[in-house]
mmCIF file of C-alpha atoms and ligand atoms in Angstrom:
data_model
loop_
_atom_site.group_PDB
_atom_site.id
_atom_site.type_symbol
_atom_site.label_atom_id
_atom_site.label_comp_id
_atom_site.label_asym_id
_atom_site.label_seq_id
_atom_site.Cartn_x
_atom_site.Cartn_y
_atom_site.Cartn_z
ATOM 1 C CA MET J 29 -7.546 72.471 -60.398
ATOM 2 C CA THR J 30 -10.491 70.087 -59.908
ATOM 3 C CA GLU J 31 -10.579 67.576 -57.031
ATOM 4 C CA LEU J 32 -10.261 64.716 -59.525
ATOM 5 C CA LYS J 33 -7.179 66.293 -61.157
ATOM 6 C CA LEU J 34 -5.607 66.853 -57.745
ATOM 7 C CA ILE J 35 -6.134 63.230 -56.712
ATOM 8 C CA GLU J 36 -4.828 61.996 -60.075
ATOM 9 C CA SER J 37 -1.716 64.149 -59.698
ATOM 10 C CA ILE J 38 -1.119 62.759 -56.186
ATOM 11 C CA ARG J 39 -1.778 59.224 -57.442
ATOM 12 C CA SER J 40 0.795 59.651 -60.215
ATOM 13 C CA GLN J 41 3.496 60.569 -57.653
ATOM 14 C CA VAL J 42 2.865 57.570 -55.409
ATOM 15 C CA LYS J 43 4.888 54.340 -55.613
ATOM 16 C CA PRO J 44 3.540 50.791 -55.016
ATOM 17 C CA HIS J 45 4.286 49.069 -51.696
ATOM 18 C CA PRO J 46 4.144 45.343 -50.826
ATOM 19 C CA ASN J 47 1.881 45.890 -47.791
ATOM 20 C CA VAL J 48 -0.655 48.066 -49.607
ATOM 21 C CA MET J 49 -2.968 45.683 -51.487
ATOM 22 C CA LEU J 50 -5.159 48.571 -52.688
ATOM 23 C CA GLY J 51 -4.091 52.207 -52.458
ATOM 24 C CA ILE J 52 -5.462 55.472 -53.871
ATOM 25 C CA GLY J 53 -8.629 55.179 -56.022
ATOM 26 C CA ASP J 54 -11.314 53.341 -54.029
ATOM 27 C CA ASP J 55 -13.466 54.100 -50.976
ATOM 28 C CA CYS J 56 -10.943 52.548 -48.612
ATOM 29 C CA ALA J 57 -7.368 51.379 -48.844
ATOM 30 C CA VAL J 58 -6.721 47.669 -48.258
ATOM 31 C CA LEU J 59 -3.607 46.969 -46.195
ATOM 32 C CA GLN J 60 -1.918 43.616 -45.683
ATOM 33 C CA SER J 61 -2.523 42.868 -42.004
ATOM 34 C CA HIS J 62 0.335 41.766 -39.793
ATOM 35 C CA PRO J 63 0.266 38.740 -37.542
ATOM 36 C CA GLN J 64 1.726 41.002 -34.847
ATOM 37 C CA ALA J 65 0.350 44.377 -33.708
ATOM 38 C CA GLN J 66 0.015 47.451 -35.927
ATOM 39 C CA LEU J 67 0.996 50.979 -34.879
ATOM 40 C CA VAL J 68 -1.280 53.875 -35.894
ATOM 41 C CA THR J 69 -0.687 57.579 -35.249
ATOM 42 C CA THR J 70 -2.268 60.809 -36.490
ATOM 43 C CA ASP J 71 -1.161 64.467 -36.406
ATOM 44 C CA THR J 72 -2.721 67.690 -37.703
ATOM 45 C CA LEU J 73 -0.548 70.671 -38.653
ATOM 46 C CA MET J 74 -1.996 74.157 -39.145
ATOM 47 C CA ASP J 75 -0.848 77.364 -40.791
ATOM 48 C CA GLY J 76 0.020 79.871 -38.049
ATOM 49 C CA ARG J 77 0.586 77.200 -35.408
ATOM 50 C CA HIS J 78 3.069 74.686 -36.832
ATOM 51 C CA PHE J 79 4.352 76.635 -39.862
ATOM 52 C CA ILE J 80 3.793 79.986 -41.604
ATOM 53 C CA CYS J 81 2.429 79.340 -45.080
ATOM 54 C CA GLY J 82 3.870 82.338 -46.986
ATOM 55 C CA ASP J 83 7.289 82.085 -45.275
ATOM 56 C CA THR J 84 7.930 78.333 -45.528
ATOM 57 C CA PRO J 85 8.371 76.511 -48.862
ATOM 58 C CA PRO J 86 5.397 74.126 -49.367
ATOM 59 C CA ALA J 87 7.776 71.147 -49.758
ATOM 60 C CA LEU J 88 9.112 71.761 -46.226
ATOM 61 C CA ILE J 89 5.554 72.024 -44.853
ATOM 62 C CA GLY J 90 4.775 68.670 -46.486
ATOM 63 C CA ARG J 91 8.013 67.167 -45.200
ATOM 64 C CA LYS J 92 7.328 68.271 -41.607
ATOM 65 C CA SER J 93 3.712 67.036 -41.746
ATOM 66 C CA LEU J 94 4.915 63.487 -42.445
ATOM 67 C CA ALA J 95 8.097 63.666 -40.338
ATOM 68 C CA VAL J 96 6.186 64.355 -37.079
ATOM 69 C CA SER J 97 4.224 61.115 -37.564
ATOM 70 C CA ILE J 98 7.344 59.096 -38.454
ATOM 71 C CA SER J 99 8.767 60.428 -35.172
ATOM 72 C CA ASP J 100 5.774 59.001 -33.253
ATOM 73 C CA ILE J 101 6.318 55.587 -34.915
ATOM 74 C CA ALA J 102 10.021 55.852 -33.929
ATOM 75 C CA ALA J 103 8.939 56.617 -30.340
ATOM 76 C CA MET J 104 7.211 53.202 -30.199
ATOM 77 C CA GLY J 105 10.296 51.539 -31.699
ATOM 78 C CA GLY J 106 8.515 50.819 -34.985
ATOM 79 C CA VAL J 107 9.022 51.058 -38.728
ATOM 80 C CA PRO J 108 6.534 53.237 -40.683
ATOM 81 C CA GLU J 109 4.493 51.681 -43.517
ATOM 82 C CA ALA J 110 1.413 53.429 -44.922
ATOM 83 C CA ALA J 111 0.448 57.126 -44.793
ATOM 84 C CA PHE J 112 -2.983 58.728 -45.282
ATOM 85 C CA VAL J 113 -2.674 62.391 -46.261
ATOM 86 C CA SER J 114 -5.569 64.814 -45.649
ATOM 87 C CA LEU J 115 -5.208 68.262 -47.187
ATOM 88 C CA VAL J 116 -7.356 71.318 -46.447
ATOM 89 C CA ILE J 117 -6.225 73.804 -49.095
ATOM 90 C CA PRO J 118 -6.967 77.544 -49.033
ATOM 91 C CA GLN J 119 -9.075 78.338 -52.098
ATOM 92 C CA ARG J 120 -6.947 80.730 -54.168
ATOM 93 C CA LYS J 121 -5.952 81.030 -57.824
ATOM 94 C CA GLU J 122 -2.392 79.845 -57.146
ATOM 95 C CA SER J 123 -3.233 76.689 -55.173
ATOM 96 C CA GLN J 124 -1.628 74.303 -57.697
ATOM 97 C CA PRO J 125 2.019 75.131 -56.814
ATOM 98 C CA LEU J 126 1.085 74.835 -53.114
ATOM 99 C CA VAL J 127 -0.399 71.354 -53.567
ATOM 100 C CA GLU J 128 2.452 70.193 -55.810
ATOM 101 C CA GLY J 129 5.048 71.508 -53.357
ATOM 102 C CA LEU J 130 3.335 69.900 -50.358
ATOM 103 C CA MET J 131 3.092 66.556 -52.137
ATOM 104 C CA SER J 132 6.705 66.663 -53.372
ATOM 105 C CA GLY J 133 7.897 67.169 -49.750
ATOM 106 C CA ILE J 134 5.656 64.342 -48.535
ATOM 107 C CA VAL J 135 6.568 61.925 -51.350
ATOM 108 C CA THR J 136 10.328 62.558 -51.078
ATOM 109 C CA LEU J 137 10.358 61.790 -47.343
ATOM 110 C CA ALA J 138 7.942 58.854 -47.812
ATOM 111 C CA ASP J 139 10.322 57.319 -50.385
ATOM 112 C CA LYS J 140 13.302 57.746 -48.067
ATOM 113 C CA PHE J 141 11.491 55.844 -45.273
ATOM 114 C CA HIS J 142 9.836 53.320 -47.676
ATOM 115 C CA ILE J 143 6.380 54.575 -46.748
ATOM 116 C CA ALA J 144 3.411 54.061 -49.070
ATOM 117 C CA ILE J 145 0.935 56.908 -49.571
ATOM 118 C CA ALA J 146 -2.117 54.654 -49.341
ATOM 119 C CA GLY J 147 -4.874 57.280 -49.355
ATOM 120 C CA GLY J 148 -6.114 60.534 -47.917
ATOM 121 C CA ASP J 149 -8.667 63.280 -48.377
ATOM 122 C CA SER J 150 -8.653 66.543 -50.364
ATOM 123 C CA ASN J 151 -10.667 69.601 -49.379
ATOM 124 C CA SER J 152 -10.630 73.321 -50.121
ATOM 125 C CA TRP J 153 -12.076 76.217 -48.149
ATOM 126 C CA SER J 154 -11.640 79.923 -47.452
ATOM 127 C CA GLY J 155 -9.575 79.254 -44.294
ATOM 128 C CA PRO J 156 -5.848 78.574 -43.817
ATOM 129 C CA LEU J 157 -3.845 75.482 -44.843
ATOM 130 C CA VAL J 158 -4.244 72.358 -42.684
ATOM 131 C CA VAL J 159 -2.389 69.083 -43.296
ATOM 132 C CA SER J 160 -3.332 65.987 -41.339
ATOM 133 C CA ILE J 161 -1.470 62.694 -41.752
ATOM 134 C CA THR J 162 -2.269 59.281 -40.346
ATOM 135 C CA LEU J 163 0.595 56.797 -40.440
ATOM 136 C CA THR J 164 0.674 53.077 -39.759
ATOM 137 C CA GLY J 165 3.733 51.133 -38.742
ATOM 138 C CA ARG J 166 5.082 47.744 -37.728
ATOM 139 C CA PRO J 167 6.493 47.344 -34.216
ATOM 140 C CA HIS J 168 9.926 45.825 -33.517
ATOM 141 C CA HIS J 169 9.858 42.083 -32.746
ATOM 142 C CA ARG J 170 10.418 42.963 -29.060
ATOM 143 C CA GLY J 171 6.973 44.666 -29.207
ATOM 144 C CA PRO J 172 5.866 48.324 -29.067
ATOM 145 C CA VAL J 173 7.880 50.434 -26.608
ATOM 146 C CA ARG J 174 5.441 52.234 -24.332
ATOM 147 C CA ARG J 175 5.661 55.291 -22.083
ATOM 148 C CA SER J 176 4.742 53.160 -19.100
ATOM 149 C CA GLY J 177 7.691 50.823 -18.468
ATOM 150 C CA ALA J 178 10.266 53.047 -16.690
ATOM 151 C CA LYS J 179 11.469 51.736 -13.294
ATOM 152 C CA PRO J 180 13.474 53.395 -10.477
ATOM 153 C CA GLY J 181 17.180 52.851 -11.178
ATOM 154 C CA ASP J 182 16.767 53.117 -14.973
ATOM 155 C CA SER J 183 18.938 55.647 -16.814
ATOM 156 C CA ILE J 184 17.367 58.357 -19.003
ATOM 157 C CA PHE J 185 18.812 59.134 -22.433
ATOM 158 C CA VAL J 186 18.086 61.595 -25.256
ATOM 159 C CA THR J 187 19.204 60.990 -28.831
ATOM 160 C CA GLY J 188 20.428 64.506 -29.722
ATOM 161 C CA PRO J 189 20.785 68.152 -28.708
ATOM 162 C CA LEU J 190 17.672 70.053 -27.593
ATOM 163 C CA GLY J 191 16.171 73.562 -27.851
ATOM 164 C CA GLY J 192 16.160 76.286 -30.500
ATOM 165 C CA SER J 193 14.169 74.180 -32.972
ATOM 166 C CA ILE J 194 12.274 77.191 -34.336
ATOM 167 C CA ASP J 195 15.265 78.325 -36.489
ATOM 168 C CA ASP J 196 14.751 75.557 -39.057
ATOM 169 C CA HIS J 197 15.189 72.263 -37.165
ATOM 170 C CA HIS J 198 11.385 71.864 -36.776
ATOM 171 C CA LEU J 199 11.146 71.753 -40.583
ATOM 172 C CA ASN J 200 14.091 69.543 -41.489
ATOM 173 C CA PHE J 201 14.704 67.185 -38.542
ATOM 174 C CA GLU J 202 15.482 63.520 -39.128
ATOM 175 C CA PRO J 203 12.928 61.202 -37.457
ATOM 176 C CA ARG J 204 14.816 58.595 -35.388
ATOM 177 C CA THR J 205 13.360 55.289 -36.665
ATOM 178 C CA PHE J 206 16.770 53.892 -37.697
ATOM 179 C CA LEU J 207 18.342 54.672 -34.323
ATOM 180 C CA ALA J 208 15.336 53.252 -32.437
ATOM 181 C CA LYS J 209 15.721 49.966 -34.345
ATOM 182 C CA GLU J 210 19.474 49.936 -33.783
ATOM 183 C CA LEU J 211 18.908 50.348 -30.020
ATOM 184 C CA LEU J 212 16.128 47.749 -29.858
ATOM 185 C CA ASP J 213 18.201 45.226 -31.808
ATOM 186 C CA LEU J 214 20.724 45.495 -28.946
ATOM 187 C CA THR J 215 18.575 45.752 -25.821
ATOM 188 C CA PRO J 216 15.024 46.138 -24.485
ATOM 189 C CA ILE J 217 14.030 49.787 -23.865
ATOM 190 C CA THR J 218 11.881 50.218 -20.754
ATOM 191 C CA SER J 219 10.051 53.379 -21.918
ATOM 192 C CA MET J 220 10.268 55.856 -24.795
ATOM 193 C CA ILE J 221 8.661 59.066 -26.125
ATOM 194 C CA ASP J 222 9.534 61.521 -28.880
ATOM 195 C CA LEU J 223 10.239 65.104 -27.818
ATOM 196 C CA SER J 224 7.539 67.175 -29.539
ATOM 197 C CA ASP J 225 6.516 69.458 -26.665
ATOM 198 C CA GLY J 226 9.906 69.721 -24.900
ATOM 199 C CA LEU J 227 11.779 67.453 -22.453
ATOM 200 C CA ALA J 228 10.065 69.081 -19.431
ATOM 201 C CA THR J 229 6.604 68.112 -20.680
ATOM 202 C CA ASP J 230 7.392 64.873 -22.525
ATOM 203 C CA LEU J 231 9.500 63.282 -19.754
ATOM 204 C CA ARG J 232 6.594 64.062 -17.387
ATOM 205 C CA HIS J 233 4.409 61.854 -19.648
ATOM 206 C CA ILE J 234 6.851 58.962 -19.089
ATOM 207 C CA CYS J 235 6.802 59.702 -15.329
ATOM 208 C CA SER J 236 3.011 59.751 -15.046
ATOM 209 C CA GLU J 237 2.458 56.682 -17.249
ATOM 210 C CA SER J 238 5.213 54.764 -15.397
ATOM 211 C CA ALA J 239 4.299 56.084 -11.883
ATOM 212 C CA VAL J 240 7.885 57.239 -11.255
ATOM 213 C CA SER J 241 9.816 60.515 -10.961
ATOM 214 C CA ALA J 242 12.903 61.607 -12.905
ATOM 215 C CA GLN J 243 16.130 63.305 -11.827
ATOM 216 C CA LEU J 244 17.976 65.293 -14.491
ATOM 217 C CA ASN J 245 21.652 66.282 -14.552
ATOM 218 C CA PRO J 246 21.830 69.885 -15.870
ATOM 219 C CA GLU J 247 25.466 69.389 -16.932
ATOM 220 C CA ALA J 248 24.539 66.454 -19.168
ATOM 221 C CA ILE J 249 21.726 68.015 -21.218
ATOM 222 C CA PRO J 250 22.931 68.650 -24.794
ATOM 223 C CA PHE J 251 21.985 71.992 -26.417
ATOM 224 C CA ARG J 252 21.546 72.753 -30.086
ATOM 225 C CA SER J 253 24.459 74.908 -31.184
ATOM 226 C CA ASN J 254 22.248 77.782 -32.380
ATOM 227 C CA ILE J 255 21.357 78.609 -28.744
ATOM 228 C CA THR J 256 23.712 81.436 -27.815
ATOM 229 C CA HIS J 257 22.119 82.817 -24.618
ATOM 230 C CA LEU J 258 23.953 80.785 -21.992
ATOM 231 C CA ASP J 259 21.672 81.923 -19.143
ATOM 232 C CA THR J 260 18.474 80.652 -20.816
ATOM 233 C CA ARG J 261 19.720 77.659 -22.761
ATOM 234 C CA LEU J 262 18.799 75.045 -20.140
ATOM 235 C CA GLU J 263 15.255 76.426 -20.015
ATOM 236 C CA LYS J 264 15.086 76.450 -23.825
ATOM 237 C CA ALA J 265 16.335 72.851 -24.049
ATOM 238 C CA LEU J 266 13.588 71.806 -21.637
ATOM 239 C CA THR J 267 10.704 73.845 -23.041
ATOM 240 C CA ASP J 268 11.119 74.950 -26.694
ATOM 241 C CA GLY J 269 9.764 71.661 -28.080
ATOM 242 C CA GLU J 270 9.815 70.209 -31.604
ATOM 243 C CA ASP J 271 13.240 68.622 -30.985
ATOM 244 C CA PHE J 272 11.898 65.329 -32.361
ATOM 245 C CA GLU J 273 14.693 63.461 -30.631
ATOM 246 C CA LEU J 274 13.777 60.366 -28.626
ATOM 247 C CA CYS J 275 13.847 60.263 -24.823
ATOM 248 C CA PHE J 276 14.079 56.725 -23.422
ATOM 249 C CA SER J 277 14.932 54.755 -20.302
ATOM 250 C CA LEU J 278 17.172 51.695 -19.962
ATOM 251 C CA ASN J 279 17.699 49.343 -17.047
ATOM 252 C CA PRO J 280 21.299 48.909 -15.754
ATOM 253 C CA LYS J 281 21.817 45.803 -17.920
ATOM 254 C CA GLY J 282 20.737 47.737 -21.023
ATOM 255 C CA VAL J 283 23.124 50.578 -20.120
ATOM 256 C CA GLU J 284 26.016 48.067 -19.917
ATOM 257 C CA THR J 285 25.044 46.562 -23.280
ATOM 258 C CA LEU J 286 24.980 49.964 -24.965
ATOM 259 C CA LYS J 287 28.314 50.988 -23.379
ATOM 260 C CA ARG J 288 29.981 48.131 -25.260
ATOM 261 C CA ALA J 289 28.107 48.812 -28.521
ATOM 262 C CA LYS J 290 29.151 51.076 -31.367
ATOM 263 C CA LEU J 291 26.117 53.177 -32.318
ATOM 264 C CA SER J 292 25.732 55.095 -35.582
ATOM 265 C CA GLN J 293 25.204 58.342 -33.653
ATOM 266 C CA PRO J 294 25.781 59.593 -30.093
ATOM 267 C CA ILE J 295 23.160 59.305 -27.352
ATOM 268 C CA TYR J 296 23.207 61.377 -24.141
ATOM 269 C CA HIS J 297 22.719 60.077 -20.591
ATOM 270 C CA VAL J 298 20.763 62.952 -19.002
ATOM 271 C CA GLY J 299 19.356 61.519 -15.780
ATOM 272 C CA THR J 300 17.894 58.734 -13.688
ATOM 273 C CA ILE J 301 14.434 57.369 -12.968
ATOM 274 C CA VAL J 302 13.647 57.451 -9.223
ATOM 275 C CA LYS J 303 10.744 56.388 -6.995
ATOM 276 C CA GLN J 304 7.622 58.527 -7.488
ATOM 277 C CA GLY J 305 7.830 61.668 -5.324
ATOM 278 C CA PRO J 306 5.899 64.942 -4.986
ATOM 279 C CA ASN J 307 7.570 66.361 -8.133
ATOM 280 C CA ALA J 308 7.701 64.363 -11.359
ATOM 281 C CA LEU J 309 10.894 66.182 -12.381
ATOM 282 C CA GLN J 310 13.820 67.362 -10.267
ATOM 283 C CA TRP J 311 17.475 68.249 -10.719
ATOM 284 C CA ASN J 312 20.008 65.840 -9.257
ATOM 285 C CA ASP J 313 20.503 68.185 -6.248
ATOM 286 C CA GLY J 314 16.840 67.583 -5.350
ATOM 287 C CA THR J 315 15.376 70.964 -6.466
ATOM 288 C CA ALA J 316 12.081 70.702 -8.297
ATOM 289 C CA ILE J 317 11.912 71.455 -12.039
ATOM 290 C CA ILE J 318 8.841 73.613 -12.591
ATOM 291 C CA SER J 319 9.342 74.439 -16.295
ATOM 292 C CA THR J 320 6.764 73.180 -18.749
ATOM 293 C CA GLY J 321 6.986 72.755 -22.506
ATOM 294 C CA PHE J 322 4.499 73.560 -25.261
ATOM 295 C CA GLU J 323 0.813 73.025 -24.562
ATOM 296 C CA HIS J 324 -2.229 73.803 -26.712
ATOM 297 C CA GLY J 325 -4.878 75.813 -24.824
ATOM 298 C CA PHE J 326 -8.550 74.906 -25.337
HETATM 299 N N1 LIG R 409 -8.915 64.297 -29.978
HETATM 300 C C1 LIG R 409 -8.440 63.111 -29.569
HETATM 301 N N2 LIG R 409 -9.221 62.036 -29.560
HETATM 302 C C2 LIG R 409 -8.744 60.829 -29.138
HETATM 303 N N3 LIG R 409 -7.507 60.628 -28.699
HETATM 304 C C3 LIG R 409 -6.679 61.664 -28.695
HETATM 305 C C4 LIG R 409 -7.096 62.973 -29.125
HETATM 306 N N4 LIG R 409 -6.039 63.800 -28.992
HETATM 307 C C5 LIG R 409 -5.015 63.053 -28.518
HETATM 308 N N5 LIG R 409 -5.385 61.769 -28.332
HETATM 309 C C6 LIG R 409 -4.572 60.646 -27.837
HETATM 310 O O1 LIG R 409 -3.849 61.091 -26.688
HETATM 311 C C7 LIG R 409 -2.554 60.495 -26.610
HETATM 312 C C8 LIG R 409 -1.480 61.580 -26.508
HETATM 313 O O2 LIG R 409 -1.564 62.373 -27.665
HETATM 314 P P1 LIG R 409 -0.527 63.504 -28.000
HETATM 315 O O3 LIG R 409 -1.051 64.219 -29.215
HETATM 316 O O4 LIG R 409 -0.234 64.281 -26.785
HETATM 317 O O5 LIG R 409 0.765 62.635 -28.364
HETATM 318 P P2 LIG R 409 1.811 62.916 -29.478
HETATM 319 O O6 LIG R 409 1.161 62.764 -30.821
HETATM 320 O O7 LIG R 409 2.991 62.087 -29.193
HETATM 321 O O8 LIG R 409 2.166 64.467 -29.211
HETATM 322 P P3 LIG R 409 2.216 65.670 -30.236
HETATM 323 O O9 LIG R 409 0.798 65.894 -30.729
HETATM 324 O O10 LIG R 409 2.725 66.802 -29.388
HETATM 325 O O11 LIG R 409 3.118 65.243 -31.331
HETATM 326 C C9 LIG R 409 -2.430 59.634 -27.848
HETATM 327 O O12 LIG R 409 -2.779 58.316 -27.494
HETATM 328 C C10 LIG R 409 -3.479 60.207 -28.796
HETATM 329 O O13 LIG R 409 -3.961 59.243 -29.707
HETATM 330 C C1 LIG R 410 4.517 79.391 -36.559
HETATM 331 C C2 LIG R 410 5.064 78.536 -35.476
HETATM 332 N N1 LIG R 410 4.815 78.876 -34.188
HETATM 333 C C3 LIG R 410 5.277 78.099 -33.182
HETATM 334 C C4 LIG R 410 5.981 76.973 -33.440
HETATM 335 C C5 LIG R 410 6.447 76.106 -32.297
HETATM 336 N N2 LIG R 410 5.527 75.033 -31.977
HETATM 337 C C6 LIG R 410 4.376 74.888 -32.622
HETATM 338 S S1 LIG R 410 3.538 73.486 -32.139
HETATM 339 C C7 LIG R 410 4.756 73.049 -31.031
HETATM 340 C C8 LIG R 410 4.694 71.819 -30.178
HETATM 341 C C9 LIG R 410 4.236 70.575 -30.866
HETATM 342 O O1 LIG R 410 2.921 70.726 -31.368
HETATM 343 P P1 LIG R 410 1.833 69.554 -31.284
HETATM 344 O O2 LIG R 410 1.571 69.306 -29.812
HETATM 345 O O3 LIG R 410 0.640 70.077 -32.021
HETATM 346 O O4 LIG R 410 2.441 68.353 -31.951
HETATM 347 C C10 LIG R 410 5.755 74.022 -31.057
HETATM 348 C C11 LIG R 410 6.964 73.982 -30.222
HETATM 349 C C12 LIG R 410 6.211 76.645 -34.801
HETATM 350 N N3 LIG R 410 6.889 75.545 -35.163
HETATM 351 N N4 LIG R 410 5.750 77.447 -35.796
HETATM 352 MG MG1 LIG R 411 4.796 61.624 -29.662
#
């Protein structure tokens, strides 16, 4: 397939969107600018690191590549709008089904979240598949929720069970934009992050950005039901990563508000923000948590 044919085939799958004044076909896209702030996030997914190309259907690779960025928009409390899809395709005879599968996974999820595919880049080479997506979004009217607003006395919540994502959850998880909006419609959220590297690592980001520490209750941490090894499940929940649930903090007033509210799905109160101490993370008996989640080495 030629580059032009590939772009035309992508263009034919893409739907119009009110905030995309000019989409695929020119040197740049033209987006309607918002009077308020705009969210922008980018993520690159690679064969062998984030998925295994021969083992995973291309549509699921495409789905995951967009879903991880929707999750980052959710983590700021926003609504996604326009995606830019960069493909680096391995040069083989059978690349057409790969590209079509990738795009069908991307387009199906984009439609579900009312996201426009506003542009991208198409390349081929002799190396493995790489998919990189940049996604814009609109923050909630309360403003973007940052990692930096947690205060001692706040409660820490997660939006779903953790650990064991490698079975298939990392490919088919539901990014939490709807829940984030539901929560923000009810109450301010003092800090939030999505769990891509594991609670142990991602909650530490909230702690360092907010200059606080966090105490976790081991009894309260929800596990994904596929984790059968009882002796390692706490460690797995903290470190496996790719849960793509949200972790957020609420002040006592927010906790009261949510107690009275009926949410569309359960949330889990897993700990408390405390004054900054020598360890960012500890259990509620005071022992330090030394586990760390996923980290790329350079
Ligand atoms: N190469 C880079 N150049 C500039 N900024 C970067 C680079 N890599 C990461 N960042 C910035 O660092 C911050 C943290 O990025 P990080 O990738 O850890 O967050 P994330 O996207 O939520 O996590 P994950 O990649 O695990 O999904 C973000 O503000 C991001 O834009
Ligand atoms: C083939 C294969 N090997 C390992 C994993 C697990 N894994 C990969 S990246 C990552 C953290 C988030 O990455 P990033 O920080 O790049 O967003 C995790 C937990 C996988 N899904 N597939
Ligand atoms: Mg994130």
